[in-house]
Every structure is written in C-alpha cells, then in structure tokens.
Amino acid sequence: MQTENSKTFERRSCPVVKECGGCQIQHLSYQKQIEMKQKQVETLLNKFCKVKDIIAMDYPYYYRNKIHATFDTDRKGKAISGIYQAGTHKVVSVDSCLLHDQRADNIIVSIREMLRSFKIRTYNEDTRNGLLRHVLIRTGYNSKQIMVVLVLASHVFPSRKNFIKALMKKHPEITTVVLNVNNKKTSMVLGQREQVLYGKGFIEDTLCEKVFRISPKSFYQVNPVQTDLLYNKAIELASFQGNETIIDAYCGIGTIGLIASDHVKKVIGVELNRDAVKDAINNAKRNNVKNVYFHNEDAGDFMIKMAREKQSVDAVIMDPPRAGSTEAFLRALTSINPKKVVYISCNPVTLKRDLESLVKKGYQVQRIVPVDMFPGTSHVECIALMSRTDK
Ligand code: SAH
C-alpha cells in the first residue's frame, strides 16, 4: 500500500523518544507506521469484510490541539516542564514535541521562563509544596484561538494580574486564560474549581463547517485535520437520504450528531457526561440546529428505554470510549432495529468484540475504514458500517 504524500515531507526525529514513551512508533517512517496499522486492523477485522486502505495524514506532525505540560524541578532546583514518562510520574523535559501544536509548546516554554521573576514555584507531588502543577493548552485549528489553563495547587496566586499581563504581552495570540485549582493528591490533571482570568473561558473551533465550543474539560478529538476526514467519511458511509431519525450514541459535545443533522430529519444524542451535554446543547444553539435532541444518560440505559417503548430509528452512529460498548447496549440496539449502524472506534480490539456480537444478532459488516488519528503512536481509529440482514 502506498500513500501519495508519504515522501513529500522531511522526516523528523525526537531526542527523547525513548525516555518519554508517548510515541511508540515514532522511530518508524510514516509509511511504515501506516502499513503497520493497516496490518493490525486487517488481522483483527478482515474476517468481517475486506478492510479499506487507511486514511493517512498528509503531514503527520504537530497535529495535537490539546497539550498538557507537567511542571517540576530538576536536581539542581531548576524548573522543568514536559511530559510524564509513560507509566510513571517522572517528568521528561520537553520543549518541542513532534505531536503538539507548536504555538502551544512555545507558550509553555515562555511560562516556564517567567516563573523565576514571578517567584512561582513548581509543585512537588511528594512534599505537596509549590504552586504550578500543569499547564493545559487547547488550540483552535481553524479559529486560531488559544486557551491557556494554569493548574495551580492553590487558589492563592500572588501577582496574577501582572503574570497574565506579561504572558499576554509575549503571546498576544492567546485568547483566554483560565485558572484551575487542583489541590488533591491525584493523577488527574484538572481540579473542580475554575476561574476565568482573561477572555471568555473557552475557545471555539470550526469542524466540518460547524462551530464548537471547547471548555477546559470538554472531550474534543485531538487531531482536527483527521477528525474532519473521519466525520465526513462516517457520514458518507451512512449515505443518509434526508428523512431518517438517527441516534448519536456516546455523543460527547455533539459533534457527529450536529454535523449529521443537515443530512437527516432528526438526531437523538446520548451522553453520560453532564458538562459535555451542556456543551452539546450550546453547540446546537450556536449553529442554529433545531432537529437535534440531547439526553444526559448512560447510553445502554437509554437504548433499553427506547427498546422498551418500542421506538425505532433508522440508523445509529456510535462512538464509545476505548472499552467499547456493552452487551446491554448492543442487545437494546437490535430491538430498536436500525437499518444501519456506523461504529466509530478508537480500539480495534473492542470493535472486533462488538462487531462479533452484532453479527450474531443479525447485522452484516459492509465496510471498515481505518483512519490514522494519532501518527507517531500505535493507536488507530476505525469506522465500521453495518447493515441489518433482512431475514
Ligand atoms: N462522539 C464524540 C465523543 C466520543 S468519546 C466525539 O467524537 O467528539 C466517547 C464519549 O462517550 C465521551 O464523551 C464519554 O463521556 C462518553 N461515555 C462514556 N461512557 C458512556 C456511557 N456509558 N454512556 C454514554 N456516554 C458515555
């Protein structure tokens, strides 16, 4: 298999690739990486139908729109910032990561350089002293907006005004700054408490011609270039006629459902995370979409309820987390009896398990398309289209 663009860019290497461990296959050429992913998906899923060629990325670097740096101090007492070594709490110093939006990495370096003059100490996980724990940055690929979230161990942030002023002077491209307080002994990055220090407290970005609001905690796909291709492909595979009622299960902030809303009569979105559903409702308003209804519920419970009420839908789009769906969800899905199921998965192993279950329940896998959402890493996304076999 060949990708058209695989030879048109200069290959880059990372000096800490081994120490960091975040990029499991960065040592391979991009061509080799996608061949490996293609093979992995084929080995698992070819038994259902012949897997299509992977949708590779034109330029497989600097794609991440969500960047998280942890702050610490080295043995000489100097502030460092970077990435946790895979599986540990040791911070590997990284100034420029091959996956990160470079605008974000530049801001992180600036923040680190400002710490001394503002007498801000980095947080120590063992002694629980110090202030700055993490910096989270979210960037809008199309909108160019940038949100900086300063995660501090305390809400007491001396000279915060001057700090923000100095940061904005260095980086006028930043559109909002949020203070997040995390004073717990936890490996979670963000704490509960938030305060907007500058701007609106969220960014917006355009995806498949719709605008989405992204808050510090919202789930949003991290590779905007490939997400555009992924969602367009999913909708193309569904080949909607315009009069369908569909379910967008595990809908997050409503992205897929809102994008699909132009192509169908009605979309019913279901999502467990309350904040995400709030964002989804806002996103519907923001885009003036009137045929989408969001429910804040466990997707399995929701499907069971729909099945019990003998409601039917024409298609289900589902995009569960890595663990995949549940047997209860899949059983209820077959009672609702959609003609088509479009399954978007970030884990081909659980996708295989769930496809096997749906095949036993009377569905046939029509198409499987892998998409490389995470170049440099071993993760691979897939879209599977299934249709009901009419007995
Ligand atoms: N489709 C969205 C989000 C996919 S991520 C997008 O592409 O942006 C998976 C989503 O499933 C997350 O938002 C997570 O909160 C949600 N989720 C996890 N378990 C769930 C459950 N049992 N019921 C409903 N939603 C769930």
Short mmCIF file of C-alpha atoms and ligand atoms in Angstrom, two decimals:
data_model
loop_
_atom_site.label_atom_id
_atom_site.label_comp_id
_atom_site.label_asym_id
_atom_site.label_seq_id
_atom_site.Cartn_x
_atom_site.Cartn_y
_atom_site.Cartn_z
CA MET A 1 0.00 0.00 0.00
CA GLN A 2 1.26 3.47 -0.89
CA THR A 3 0.24 6.82 0.45
CA GLU A 4 0.54 9.61 -2.06
CA ASN A 5 2.15 12.08 0.28
CA SER A 6 4.40 9.84 2.26
CA LYS A 7 7.56 11.10 0.61
CA THR A 8 6.81 14.76 0.33
CA PHE A 9 7.87 15.83 3.81
CA GLU A 10 11.09 15.76 5.71
CA ARG A 11 11.19 13.12 8.42
CA ARG A 12 11.61 14.48 11.92
CA SER A 13 13.08 12.84 14.96
CA CYS A 14 12.66 13.40 18.68
CA PRO A 15 15.63 13.42 21.10
CA VAL A 16 13.58 11.97 23.98
CA VAL A 17 11.50 9.44 22.09
CA LYS A 18 12.74 6.52 24.23
CA GLU A 19 12.72 8.28 27.56
CA CYS A 20 9.21 9.70 27.07
CA GLY A 21 7.45 6.66 25.63
CA GLY A 22 4.43 8.62 24.40
CA CYS A 23 5.21 7.86 20.74
CA GLN A 24 5.53 4.11 20.49
CA ILE A 25 6.30 4.02 16.74
CA GLN A 26 7.91 7.40 16.03
CA HIS A 27 11.15 5.57 15.17
CA LEU A 28 9.46 4.17 12.05
CA SER A 29 8.98 6.12 8.83
CA TYR A 30 5.38 7.33 8.42
CA GLN A 31 4.92 4.91 5.53
CA LYS A 32 5.95 2.02 7.81
CA GLN A 33 3.70 3.30 10.60
CA ILE A 34 0.59 3.25 8.46
CA GLU A 35 1.48 -0.11 6.94
CA MET A 36 1.72 -1.47 10.46
CA LYS A 37 -1.64 -0.02 11.47
CA GLN A 38 -3.27 -1.30 8.28
CA LYS A 39 -1.96 -4.78 9.01
CA GLN A 40 -3.10 -4.68 12.63
CA VAL A 41 -6.64 -3.75 11.61
CA GLU A 42 -6.69 -6.33 8.80
CA THR A 43 -5.53 -9.10 11.14
CA LEU A 44 -8.33 -8.33 13.55
CA LEU A 45 -11.14 -7.33 11.22
CA ASN A 46 -10.64 -8.77 7.72
CA LYS A 47 -12.85 -11.70 8.68
CA PHE A 48 -15.86 -9.36 8.62
CA CYS A 49 -15.07 -7.72 5.27
CA LYS A 50 -12.01 -6.57 3.35
CA VAL A 51 -10.58 -3.61 5.25
CA LYS A 52 -10.18 -0.48 3.09
CA ASP A 53 -6.91 1.45 2.90
CA ILE A 54 -6.14 3.56 5.94
CA ILE A 55 -6.76 7.31 5.60
CA ALA A 56 -3.27 8.59 6.39
CA MET A 57 -2.28 12.10 7.38
CA ASP A 58 -0.62 14.38 4.80
CA TYR A 59 1.78 15.84 7.35
CA PRO A 60 1.96 13.63 10.43
CA TYR A 61 3.49 16.09 12.92
CA TYR A 62 2.37 18.89 15.28
CA TYR A 63 -1.28 17.85 14.99
CA ARG A 64 -2.46 17.82 18.62
CA ASN A 65 -4.79 20.66 19.61
CA LYS A 66 -4.74 19.70 23.31
CA ILE A 67 -1.39 19.97 25.01
CA HIS A 68 -0.64 19.21 28.58
CA ALA A 69 2.68 20.02 30.27
CA THR A 70 3.58 18.99 33.80
CA PHE A 71 5.90 21.22 35.82
CA ASP A 72 8.61 20.01 38.17
CA THR A 73 12.11 20.89 39.36
CA ASP A 74 15.30 19.14 38.31
CA ARG A 75 18.06 18.06 40.72
CA LYS A 76 19.69 21.48 40.50
CA GLY A 77 16.47 23.18 41.51
CA LYS A 78 15.69 24.49 38.01
CA ALA A 79 12.08 24.47 36.80
CA ILE A 80 11.35 21.95 34.06
CA SER A 81 8.24 21.28 32.03
CA GLY A 82 7.30 18.34 29.92
CA ILE A 83 5.57 15.00 29.73
CA TYR A 84 5.22 12.19 32.27
CA GLN A 85 7.37 9.26 31.25
CA ALA A 86 4.93 6.54 30.15
CA GLY A 87 3.60 4.68 33.19
CA THR A 88 5.49 6.82 35.74
CA HIS A 89 5.32 10.20 37.44
CA LYS A 90 8.78 11.25 36.29
CA VAL A 91 8.64 14.41 34.19
CA VAL A 92 10.67 14.21 30.98
CA SER A 93 11.72 17.71 29.98
CA VAL A 94 10.26 18.50 26.55
CA ASP A 95 10.33 21.91 24.86
CA SER A 96 9.06 20.86 21.48
CA CYS A 97 7.06 17.68 20.94
CA LEU A 98 6.54 16.29 17.44
CA LEU A 99 2.84 15.80 18.16
CA HIS A 100 1.99 19.16 19.74
CA ASP A 101 0.70 22.31 18.05
CA GLN A 102 3.92 24.34 18.09
CA ARG A 103 2.14 27.51 19.19
CA ALA A 104 1.26 25.73 22.44
CA ASP A 105 4.78 24.46 23.11
CA ASN A 106 6.17 27.99 22.66
CA ILE A 107 3.73 29.32 25.25
CA ILE A 108 4.69 26.58 27.72
CA VAL A 109 8.38 27.46 27.40
CA SER A 110 7.56 31.14 27.98
CA ILE A 111 5.56 30.34 31.11
CA ARG A 112 8.45 28.29 32.47
CA GLU A 113 10.87 31.14 31.79
CA MET A 114 8.60 33.58 33.62
CA LEU A 115 8.39 31.55 36.82
CA ARG A 116 11.60 32.85 38.39
CA SER A 117 10.86 36.53 38.10
CA PHE A 118 7.36 35.99 39.48
CA LYS A 119 8.73 33.76 42.27
CA ILE A 120 6.33 30.97 41.34
CA ARG A 121 7.50 27.54 42.45
CA THR A 122 6.61 24.36 40.65
CA TYR A 123 4.53 21.84 42.59
CA ASN A 124 6.20 18.85 44.17
CA GLU A 125 3.98 15.76 44.21
CA ASP A 126 5.77 14.20 47.20
CA THR A 127 6.07 17.15 49.56
CA ARG A 128 2.93 18.79 48.13
CA ASN A 129 4.70 22.16 48.23
CA GLY A 130 4.83 24.68 45.42
CA LEU A 131 2.15 26.19 43.20
CA LEU A 132 2.26 25.41 39.48
CA ARG A 133 1.29 21.82 38.66
CA HIS A 134 0.36 21.77 34.99
CA VAL A 135 -0.39 23.94 32.02
CA LEU A 136 -3.09 22.76 29.64
CA ILE A 137 -3.40 24.47 26.29
CA ARG A 138 -6.17 24.00 23.75
CA THR A 139 -5.80 25.48 20.30
CA GLY A 140 -8.35 26.12 17.60
CA TYR A 141 -7.06 24.78 14.30
CA ASN A 142 -9.29 26.92 12.09
CA SER A 143 -10.23 29.73 14.50
CA LYS A 144 -6.61 30.13 15.71
CA GLN A 145 -7.98 30.79 19.21
CA ILE A 146 -5.84 29.63 22.13
CA MET A 147 -6.84 28.78 25.70
CA VAL A 148 -4.25 28.52 28.46
CA VAL A 149 -5.29 26.72 31.64
CA LEU A 150 -2.95 27.24 34.60
CA VAL A 151 -3.41 24.36 37.01
CA LEU A 152 -2.32 25.52 40.46
CA ALA A 153 -2.26 23.75 43.81
CA SER A 154 -3.92 26.72 45.47
CA HIS A 155 -6.32 29.49 44.54
CA VAL A 156 -3.86 31.95 46.08
CA PHE A 157 -1.96 33.17 43.04
CA PRO A 158 0.13 36.21 44.00
CA SER A 159 0.64 38.86 41.33
CA ARG A 160 -1.71 37.06 38.98
CA LYS A 161 -2.61 40.28 37.19
CA ASN A 162 0.98 41.09 36.32
CA PHE A 163 1.67 37.50 35.37
CA ILE A 164 -1.23 37.44 32.88
CA LYS A 165 -0.22 40.86 31.58
CA ALA A 166 3.35 39.69 30.96
CA LEU A 167 2.13 36.45 29.34
CA MET A 168 -0.27 38.28 27.04
CA LYS A 169 2.48 40.69 26.05
CA LYS A 170 4.69 37.80 24.98
CA HIS A 171 1.84 35.87 23.36
CA PRO A 172 -0.92 38.16 22.13
CA GLU A 173 -2.29 35.15 20.22
CA ILE A 174 -3.71 33.77 23.50
CA THR A 175 -7.46 34.42 23.58
CA THR A 176 -8.35 33.18 27.06
CA VAL A 177 -6.64 32.19 30.33
CA VAL A 178 -8.30 30.03 32.98
CA LEU A 179 -7.10 29.27 36.50
CA ASN A 180 -7.87 25.73 37.61
CA VAL A 181 -7.28 24.74 41.23
CA ASN A 182 -6.19 21.18 41.88
CA ASN A 183 -5.11 20.69 45.50
CA LYS A 184 -5.72 16.95 45.64
CA LYS A 185 -3.21 14.12 45.67
CA THR A 186 -4.31 12.77 42.33
CA SER A 187 -3.07 11.90 38.88
CA MET A 188 -6.00 13.80 37.36
CA VAL A 189 -4.73 16.98 35.73
CA LEU A 190 -7.70 19.27 36.31
CA GLY A 191 -9.39 20.01 39.62
CA GLN A 192 -13.02 21.08 40.07
CA ARG A 193 -12.59 24.81 40.72
CA GLU A 194 -12.13 27.17 37.82
CA GLN A 195 -11.82 30.91 37.45
CA VAL A 196 -11.54 32.80 34.20
CA LEU A 197 -8.59 35.19 34.37
CA TYR A 198 -8.76 36.55 30.84
CA GLY A 199 -11.18 36.28 27.92
CA LYS A 200 -14.23 34.03 27.68
CA GLY A 201 -13.01 30.88 29.42
CA PHE A 202 -13.44 28.70 26.32
CA ILE A 203 -12.38 28.63 22.70
CA GLU A 204 -14.39 27.85 19.61
CA ASP A 205 -13.29 25.99 16.54
CA THR A 206 -14.85 25.02 13.23
CA LEU A 207 -15.17 21.38 12.27
CA CYS A 208 -16.97 20.20 9.13
CA GLU A 209 -18.46 23.70 8.77
CA LYS A 210 -19.98 23.77 12.27
CA VAL A 211 -18.66 25.80 15.21
CA PHE A 212 -17.93 24.04 18.51
CA ARG A 213 -17.31 25.45 21.94
CA ILE A 214 -14.41 23.81 23.72
CA SER A 215 -14.10 24.32 27.50
CA PRO A 216 -11.12 23.20 29.62
CA LYS A 217 -12.75 19.84 30.41
CA SER A 218 -14.69 19.06 27.21
CA PHE A 219 -13.86 15.97 25.22
CA TYR A 220 -12.83 17.04 21.74
CA GLN A 221 -10.92 14.97 19.22
CA VAL A 222 -7.24 15.91 19.42
CA ASN A 223 -6.38 15.79 15.72
CA PRO A 224 -8.57 18.34 13.94
CA VAL A 225 -7.26 17.64 10.42
CA GLN A 226 -8.06 13.93 10.60
CA THR A 227 -11.30 14.43 12.57
CA ASP A 228 -12.67 16.37 9.63
CA LEU A 229 -11.90 13.41 7.36
CA LEU A 230 -13.18 10.88 9.93
CA TYR A 231 -16.58 12.51 10.40
CA ASN A 232 -17.07 13.23 6.71
CA LYS A 233 -16.23 9.60 5.94
CA ALA A 234 -18.65 8.34 8.62
CA ILE A 235 -21.47 10.45 7.16
CA GLU A 236 -20.61 9.42 3.61
CA LEU A 237 -20.73 5.73 4.62
CA ALA A 238 -24.12 6.22 6.27
CA SER A 239 -25.48 7.58 2.93
CA PHE A 240 -28.47 9.29 4.52
CA GLN A 241 -31.49 10.15 2.37
CA GLY A 242 -32.75 13.08 4.44
CA ASN A 243 -35.80 11.61 6.15
CA GLU A 244 -34.08 9.48 8.80
CA THR A 245 -34.24 9.60 12.57
CA ILE A 246 -30.85 8.65 13.97
CA ILE A 247 -29.16 8.16 17.35
CA ASP A 248 -25.71 9.62 18.05
CA ALA A 249 -24.62 7.45 20.98
CA TYR A 250 -21.68 8.49 23.18
CA CYS A 251 -22.07 11.89 21.53
CA GLY A 252 -19.71 13.99 23.69
CA ILE A 253 -20.23 17.67 22.87
CA GLY A 254 -22.48 16.69 19.97
CA THR A 255 -20.00 16.94 17.13
CA ILE A 256 -21.06 14.00 14.95
CA GLY A 257 -24.78 14.45 15.53
CA LEU A 258 -24.67 18.17 14.74
CA ILE A 259 -22.66 17.53 11.59
CA ALA A 260 -25.11 14.76 10.58
CA SER A 261 -28.12 17.00 11.34
CA ASP A 262 -28.01 18.60 7.88
CA HIS A 263 -28.40 15.18 6.26
CA VAL A 264 -31.29 13.68 8.30
CA LYS A 265 -34.68 14.57 9.76
CA LYS A 266 -33.89 14.14 13.45
CA VAL A 267 -30.88 13.36 15.64
CA ILE A 268 -31.10 11.99 19.19
CA GLY A 269 -27.81 12.36 21.06
CA VAL A 270 -26.98 10.49 24.28
CA GLU A 271 -24.00 11.10 26.53
CA LEU A 272 -23.13 10.32 30.16
CA ASN A 273 -21.01 13.38 30.98
CA ARG A 274 -23.20 16.27 32.14
CA ASP A 275 -20.79 19.03 31.12
CA ALA A 276 -20.44 17.55 27.65
CA VAL A 277 -24.23 17.51 27.22
CA LYS A 278 -24.40 21.17 28.28
CA ASP A 279 -21.78 21.96 25.65
CA ALA A 280 -23.73 19.90 23.09
CA ILE A 281 -26.93 21.89 23.76
CA ASN A 282 -24.98 25.15 23.45
CA ASN A 283 -23.39 23.92 20.25
CA ALA A 284 -26.81 23.16 18.75
CA LYS A 285 -27.92 26.73 19.56
CA ARG A 286 -24.66 28.23 18.33
CA ASN A 287 -25.15 26.54 14.95
CA ASN A 288 -28.86 27.18 14.84
CA VAL A 289 -29.60 23.45 14.57
CA LYS A 290 -33.17 22.65 15.55
CA ASN A 291 -33.55 18.95 14.80
CA VAL A 292 -31.18 17.61 17.48
CA TYR A 293 -32.18 16.45 21.00
CA PHE A 294 -29.59 15.59 23.63
CA HIS A 295 -30.05 13.26 26.61
CA ASN A 296 -27.77 13.05 29.62
CA GLU A 297 -27.85 9.33 30.36
CA ASP A 298 -25.92 6.11 30.19
CA ALA A 299 -26.11 5.09 26.52
CA GLY A 300 -27.02 1.48 27.40
CA ASP A 301 -29.88 2.52 29.74
CA PHE A 302 -31.14 4.97 27.13
CA MET A 303 -31.21 2.30 24.42
CA ILE A 304 -33.02 -0.12 26.73
CA LYS A 305 -35.65 2.53 27.42
CA MET A 306 -36.07 3.22 23.71
CA ALA A 307 -36.42 -0.51 23.05
CA ARG A 308 -38.98 -0.91 25.86
CA GLU A 309 -41.02 1.95 24.45
CA LYS A 310 -40.85 0.21 21.05
CA GLN A 311 -39.26 3.28 19.46
CA SER A 312 -37.46 2.71 16.22
CA VAL A 313 -34.74 4.66 14.47
CA ASP A 314 -33.26 4.37 11.00
CA ALA A 315 -29.60 4.47 11.96
CA VAL A 316 -27.30 4.51 14.98
CA ILE A 317 -23.95 6.24 14.98
CA MET A 318 -21.90 5.13 17.97
CA ASP A 319 -18.52 6.33 19.18
CA PRO A 320 -17.81 4.66 22.52
CA PRO A 321 -14.61 5.04 24.60
CA ARG A 322 -11.71 2.56 24.31
CA ALA A 323 -13.50 -0.10 26.35
CA GLY A 324 -16.11 -0.32 23.60
CA SER A 325 -19.85 -0.70 24.06
CA THR A 326 -21.75 -3.04 26.37
CA GLU A 327 -23.76 -6.16 25.69
CA ALA A 328 -26.84 -4.40 27.15
CA PHE A 329 -26.41 -1.54 24.66
CA LEU A 330 -25.95 -3.91 21.72
CA ARG A 331 -28.93 -6.06 22.72
CA ALA A 332 -31.16 -2.98 23.03
CA LEU A 333 -29.81 -1.70 19.71
CA THR A 334 -31.06 -4.82 17.95
CA SER A 335 -34.53 -4.37 19.47
CA ILE A 336 -34.64 -0.81 18.15
CA ASN A 337 -33.70 -2.44 14.86
CA PRO A 338 -31.92 0.32 12.87
CA LYS A 339 -31.18 -0.48 9.24
CA LYS A 340 -27.65 0.85 9.60
CA VAL A 341 -25.07 1.14 12.32
CA VAL A 342 -21.98 3.30 11.93
CA TYR A 343 -19.47 2.38 14.63
CA ILE A 344 -16.53 4.72 15.20
CA SER A 345 -13.90 3.11 17.36
CA CYS A 346 -10.52 4.06 18.77
CA ASN A 347 -9.74 0.48 19.74
CA PRO A 348 -9.91 -2.27 17.09
CA VAL A 349 -9.84 -4.99 19.76
CA THR A 350 -13.11 -3.92 21.40
CA LEU A 351 -14.50 -3.09 17.95
CA LYS A 352 -13.92 -6.71 16.92
CA ARG A 353 -15.71 -7.98 20.04
CA ASP A 354 -18.71 -5.68 19.46
CA LEU A 355 -18.91 -6.46 15.73
CA GLU A 356 -18.94 -10.18 16.54
CA SER A 357 -21.85 -9.59 18.87
CA LEU A 358 -23.80 -7.57 16.29
CA VAL A 359 -23.13 -10.12 13.56
CA LYS A 360 -24.66 -12.81 15.81
CA LYS A 361 -27.67 -10.55 16.26
CA GLY A 362 -28.34 -10.22 12.52
CA TYR A 363 -26.07 -7.45 11.24
CA GLN A 364 -23.59 -7.65 8.41
CA VAL A 365 -20.37 -5.62 8.28
CA GLN A 366 -20.32 -3.75 4.96
CA ARG A 367 -17.28 -1.54 5.21
CA ILE A 368 -14.31 -0.95 7.51
CA VAL A 369 -12.16 2.15 7.05
CA PRO A 370 -9.15 2.77 9.32
CA VAL A 371 -8.17 6.40 9.92
CA ASP A 372 -4.82 7.50 11.32
CA MET A 373 -5.81 9.96 14.01
CA PHE A 374 -2.64 9.55 16.06
CA PRO A 375 0.54 9.46 13.93
CA GLY A 376 3.67 8.50 15.87
CA THR A 377 1.66 6.42 18.33
CA SER A 378 0.36 2.89 17.96
CA HIS A 379 -3.29 3.94 18.24
CA VAL A 380 -5.63 3.53 15.29
CA GLU A 381 -9.21 4.64 14.72
CA CYS A 382 -11.71 2.71 12.55
CA ILE A 383 -15.15 3.30 11.11
CA ALA A 384 -17.30 0.23 10.55
CA LEU A 385 -20.55 0.36 8.59
CA MET A 386 -23.08 -2.38 9.32
CA SER A 387 -26.46 -3.06 7.91
CA ARG A 388 -29.29 -5.27 9.06
CA THR A 389 -29.57 -8.51 7.17
CA ASP A 390 -33.24 -8.82 6.38
CA LYS A 391 -34.21 -12.33 7.26
N1 SAH B 1 -18.57 11.33 19.69
C1 SAH B 1 -17.82 12.28 20.47
C2 SAH B 1 -17.23 11.70 21.76
C3 SAH B 1 -16.58 10.37 21.69
S1 SAH B 1 -15.63 9.93 23.11
C4 SAH B 1 -16.74 12.93 19.63
O1 SAH B 1 -16.30 12.37 18.64
O2 SAH B 1 -16.31 14.03 19.98
C5 SAH B 1 -16.68 8.88 23.98
C6 SAH B 1 -17.74 9.60 24.78
O3 SAH B 1 -18.52 8.58 25.44
C7 SAH B 1 -17.23 10.51 25.89
O4 SAH B 1 -17.81 11.80 25.71
C8 SAH B 1 -17.74 9.86 27.19
O5 SAH B 1 -18.10 10.80 28.18
C9 SAH B 1 -18.94 9.09 26.70
N2 SAH B 1 -19.36 7.93 27.51
C10 SAH B 1 -18.58 7.04 28.16
N3 SAH B 1 -19.32 6.07 28.72
C11 SAH B 1 -20.61 6.35 28.41
C12 SAH B 1 -21.85 5.71 28.69
N4 SAH B 1 -21.90 4.61 29.40
N5 SAH B 1 -22.97 6.26 28.18
C13 SAH B 1 -22.94 7.39 27.44
N6 SAH B 1 -21.80 8.04 27.16
C14 SAH B 1 -20.65 7.54 27.63
#
